[in-house]
């Protein structure tokens, strides 16, 4: 028994110092994940305020905004794949959801802002960039203060699209991310089992 244990240690499967190192590694990964999520959020919001959105809503800008929504979908799909391969699937899922959510909100805020500039009176009051972002957040959070409301048909359609997208993001996307996390954890478990068996076999047959 002692030989197998020492052999397992030589094979790299000892459980002595691993937990402390694992905890330190997880803490470091958590700090990095939070920092990256915060950097992405700050970068997207900063871009929203700095990009030249002074032109009116035209077919060209509508295509760009539609492309942005497709980009949200592509980013989400890429994050799902990254989660399954990440050594820390849960942290990666939180980071991916944060990036996808902020991108989603910024795109709709830009859409509301451009719509108001293109068709004044589309909302109950004129929107600047902060007002548009505020209306986007209250709509997504289903708070519904009622201080800013959509009046034009285009504004109401766009608001309904955001509502439907928000429900999909919260419901379907959360389930997909949870499934990706489980897939990533299952992959890690299989790799650990394989490594443990390989280490045990090497300990029993040191000449192999």
Coordinates of C-alpha atoms in Angstrom, one line a residue:
X1 CA 0.0 0.0 0.0
X2 CA 2.8 2.4 0.9
X3 CA 4.6 1.5 -2.3
X4 CA 1.5 2.4 -4.4
X5 CA 1.1 5.6 -2.5
X6 CA 4.7 6.6 -3.0
X7 CA 4.5 5.6 -6.6
X8 CA 1.4 7.7 -7.0
X9 CA 3.4 10.6 -5.6
X10 CA 6.2 10.1 -8.1
X11 CA 3.5 10.0 -10.8
X12 CA 2.3 13.4 -9.9
X13 CA -1.0 12.3 -8.3
X14 CA -0.3 13.2 -4.7
X15 CA -3.1 15.2 -3.1
X16 CA -0.9 16.8 -0.5
X17 CA 0.1 20.3 -1.8
X18 CA -2.4 20.3 -4.7
X19 CA -5.4 21.8 -2.8
X20 CA -3.5 24.9 -1.7
X21 CA -2.0 25.4 -5.1
X22 CA -5.4 24.8 -6.7
X23 CA -7.0 27.4 -4.4
X24 CA -4.3 30.0 -5.2
X25 CA -4.7 29.2 -8.9
X26 CA -8.5 29.7 -8.7
X27 CA -8.1 32.9 -6.8
X28 CA -5.7 34.2 -9.4
X29 CA -8.0 33.1 -12.2
X30 CA -11.0 34.8 -10.5
X31 CA -9.1 38.1 -10.3
X32 CA -8.1 37.9 -13.9
X33 CA -11.6 37.0 -15.0
X34 CA -13.1 39.9 -13.0
X35 CA -10.5 42.3 -14.4
X36 CA -11.1 41.2 -18.0
X37 CA -14.9 41.4 -17.6
X38 CA -14.5 44.9 -16.1
X39 CA -12.1 46.0 -18.8
X40 CA -14.5 44.8 -21.6
X41 CA -17.5 46.5 -20.0
X42 CA -15.5 49.8 -19.5
X43 CA -14.2 49.5 -23.1
X44 CA -17.6 49.0 -24.7
X45 CA -19.3 51.8 -22.7
X46 CA -16.4 54.1 -23.5
X47 CA -16.6 53.3 -27.2
X48 CA -20.4 54.0 -27.0
X49 CA -19.7 57.5 -25.7
X50 CA -16.8 58.2 -28.0
X51 CA -17.9 56.8 -31.3
X52 CA -19.3 59.3 -33.8
X53 CA -23.0 58.5 -33.6
X54 CA -24.1 62.0 -34.6
X55 CA -25.6 60.8 -38.0
X56 CA -29.2 59.8 -38.3
X57 CA -30.5 56.3 -38.5
X58 CA -30.1 55.2 -42.2
X59 CA -30.3 51.9 -43.9
X60 CA -26.5 51.7 -43.7
X61 CA -26.5 52.2 -39.9
X62 CA -29.4 49.8 -39.6
X63 CA -27.3 47.2 -41.3
X64 CA -24.4 47.9 -39.0
X65 CA -26.6 47.5 -35.9
X66 CA -28.0 44.3 -37.3
X67 CA -24.5 43.1 -37.8
X68 CA -23.7 44.1 -34.3
X69 CA -26.5 41.8 -33.0
X70 CA -25.1 39.0 -35.1
X71 CA -21.7 39.8 -33.5
X72 CA -23.3 39.3 -30.1
X73 CA -24.4 35.9 -31.2
X74 CA -21.0 35.0 -32.6
X75 CA -19.3 36.2 -29.4
X76 CA -21.7 34.1 -27.4
X77 CA -21.0 31.0 -29.4
X78 CA -17.2 31.6 -29.1
X79 CA -17.6 32.0 -25.4
X80 CA -19.5 28.7 -25.1
X81 CA -16.7 26.9 -26.9
X82 CA -14.1 28.6 -24.7
X83 CA -15.9 27.6 -21.6
X84 CA -15.8 23.9 -22.4
X85 CA -12.0 24.1 -22.9
X86 CA -11.2 26.5 -20.0
X87 CA -9.5 25.2 -16.8
X88 CA -12.0 27.3 -14.9
X89 CA -15.4 26.9 -16.7
X90 CA -17.5 28.8 -14.1
X91 CA -15.3 31.8 -14.2
X92 CA -15.1 31.8 -17.9
X93 CA -18.9 31.6 -18.1
X94 CA -19.3 34.6 -15.8
X95 CA -16.8 36.5 -18.0
X96 CA -18.5 35.5 -21.2
X97 CA -22.0 36.4 -20.0
X98 CA -20.8 39.8 -18.8
X99 CA -19.2 40.6 -22.1
X100 CA -22.2 39.5 -24.1
X101 CA -24.6 41.4 -21.9
X102 CA -22.8 44.7 -22.1
X103 CA -22.4 44.4 -25.9
X104 CA -26.1 43.7 -26.2
X105 CA -27.1 46.7 -24.0
X106 CA -24.7 49.1 -25.8
X107 CA -26.0 48.1 -29.2
X108 CA -29.6 48.9 -28.2
X109 CA -28.6 52.1 -26.5
X110 CA -26.9 53.2 -29.7
X111 CA -30.0 52.2 -31.7
X112 CA -32.3 54.3 -29.5
X113 CA -30.0 57.3 -29.7
X114 CA -29.8 57.1 -33.5
X115 CA -33.6 56.6 -33.8
X116 CA -34.3 59.7 -31.7
X117 CA -31.9 61.8 -33.8
X118 CA -33.5 60.4 -37.0
X119 CA -37.1 60.7 -35.9
X120 CA -37.4 63.3 -33.1
X121 CA -40.4 62.6 -30.9
X122 CA -39.9 58.8 -31.1
X123 CA -39.6 58.8 -27.3
X124 CA -41.4 60.8 -24.6
X125 CA -38.4 63.1 -24.3
X126 CA -35.3 63.8 -26.4
X127 CA -32.5 61.3 -25.7
X128 CA -28.9 61.9 -25.3
X129 CA -26.4 59.0 -25.0
X130 CA -26.9 58.7 -21.2
X131 CA -30.7 58.8 -21.5
X132 CA -30.6 56.1 -24.2
X133 CA -28.4 53.9 -22.1
X134 CA -30.7 54.5 -19.1
X135 CA -33.8 53.6 -21.1
X136 CA -32.0 50.4 -22.3
X137 CA -31.1 49.3 -18.8
X138 CA -34.6 50.0 -17.4
X139 CA -36.1 48.1 -20.2
X140 CA -33.8 45.1 -19.8
X141 CA -34.3 45.1 -16.0
X142 CA -38.1 45.3 -16.6
X143 CA -38.2 48.1 -14.1
X144 CA -40.5 50.3 -16.2
X145 CA -40.3 53.6 -14.4
X146 CA -42.3 55.2 -17.2
X147 CA -40.3 58.4 -17.3
X148 CA -39.1 57.6 -20.8
X149 CA -41.4 55.7 -23.1
X150 CA -41.4 54.8 -26.8
X151 CA -44.0 56.7 -28.8
X152 CA -43.3 56.0 -32.4
X153 CA -44.0 52.7 -34.1
X154 CA -40.3 52.2 -34.8
X155 CA -39.4 53.0 -31.2
X156 CA -41.9 50.5 -29.9
X157 CA -40.8 47.8 -32.4
X158 CA -37.2 48.3 -31.4
X159 CA -38.1 48.1 -27.7
X160 CA -40.0 44.9 -28.2
X161 CA -37.0 43.4 -30.0
X162 CA -34.9 44.3 -27.1
X163 CA -37.4 42.7 -24.7
X164 CA -37.4 39.5 -26.7
X165 CA -33.6 39.5 -26.9
X166 CA -33.3 40.1 -23.2
X167 CA -35.6 37.2 -22.4
X168 CA -33.5 34.9 -24.7
X169 CA -30.3 36.2 -23.2
X170 CA -31.4 35.6 -19.6
X171 CA -33.3 32.3 -20.2
X172 CA -31.8 30.4 -23.1
X173 CA -28.3 31.8 -22.9
X174 CA -28.1 31.1 -19.2
X175 CA -29.0 27.5 -19.8
X176 CA -26.5 27.1 -22.6
X177 CA -23.8 28.6 -20.5
X178 CA -24.7 26.2 -17.6
X179 CA -24.5 23.3 -20.0
X180 CA -21.1 24.5 -21.3
X181 CA -19.9 24.7 -17.7
X182 CA -21.0 21.1 -17.0
X183 CA -19.3 20.0 -20.2
X184 CA -16.1 21.7 -19.1
X185 CA -16.2 20.2 -15.6
X186 CA -16.8 16.7 -17.1
X187 CA -13.8 17.1 -19.4
X188 CA -11.7 18.1 -16.5
X189 CA -12.9 15.1 -14.5
X190 CA -12.1 12.7 -17.3
X191 CA -8.6 14.2 -17.7
X192 CA -7.9 13.9 -13.9
X193 CA -9.1 10.3 -13.9
X194 CA -6.9 9.5 -16.9
X195 CA -3.9 11.3 -15.3
X196 CA -4.4 9.5 -12.0
X197 CA -4.6 6.1 -13.7
X198 CA -1.5 6.9 -15.8
X199 CA 0.4 8.0 -12.7
X200 CA -0.6 4.9 -10.8
X201 CA 0.4 2.7 -13.7
X202 CA 3.8 4.5 -13.9
X203 CA 4.3 4.1 -10.1
X204 CA 3.7 0.3 -10.3
X205 CA 5.9 -0.1 -13.3
X206 CA 8.8 2.5 -12.9
X207 CA 10.8 0.9 -15.7
X208 CA 8.0 1.4 -18.2

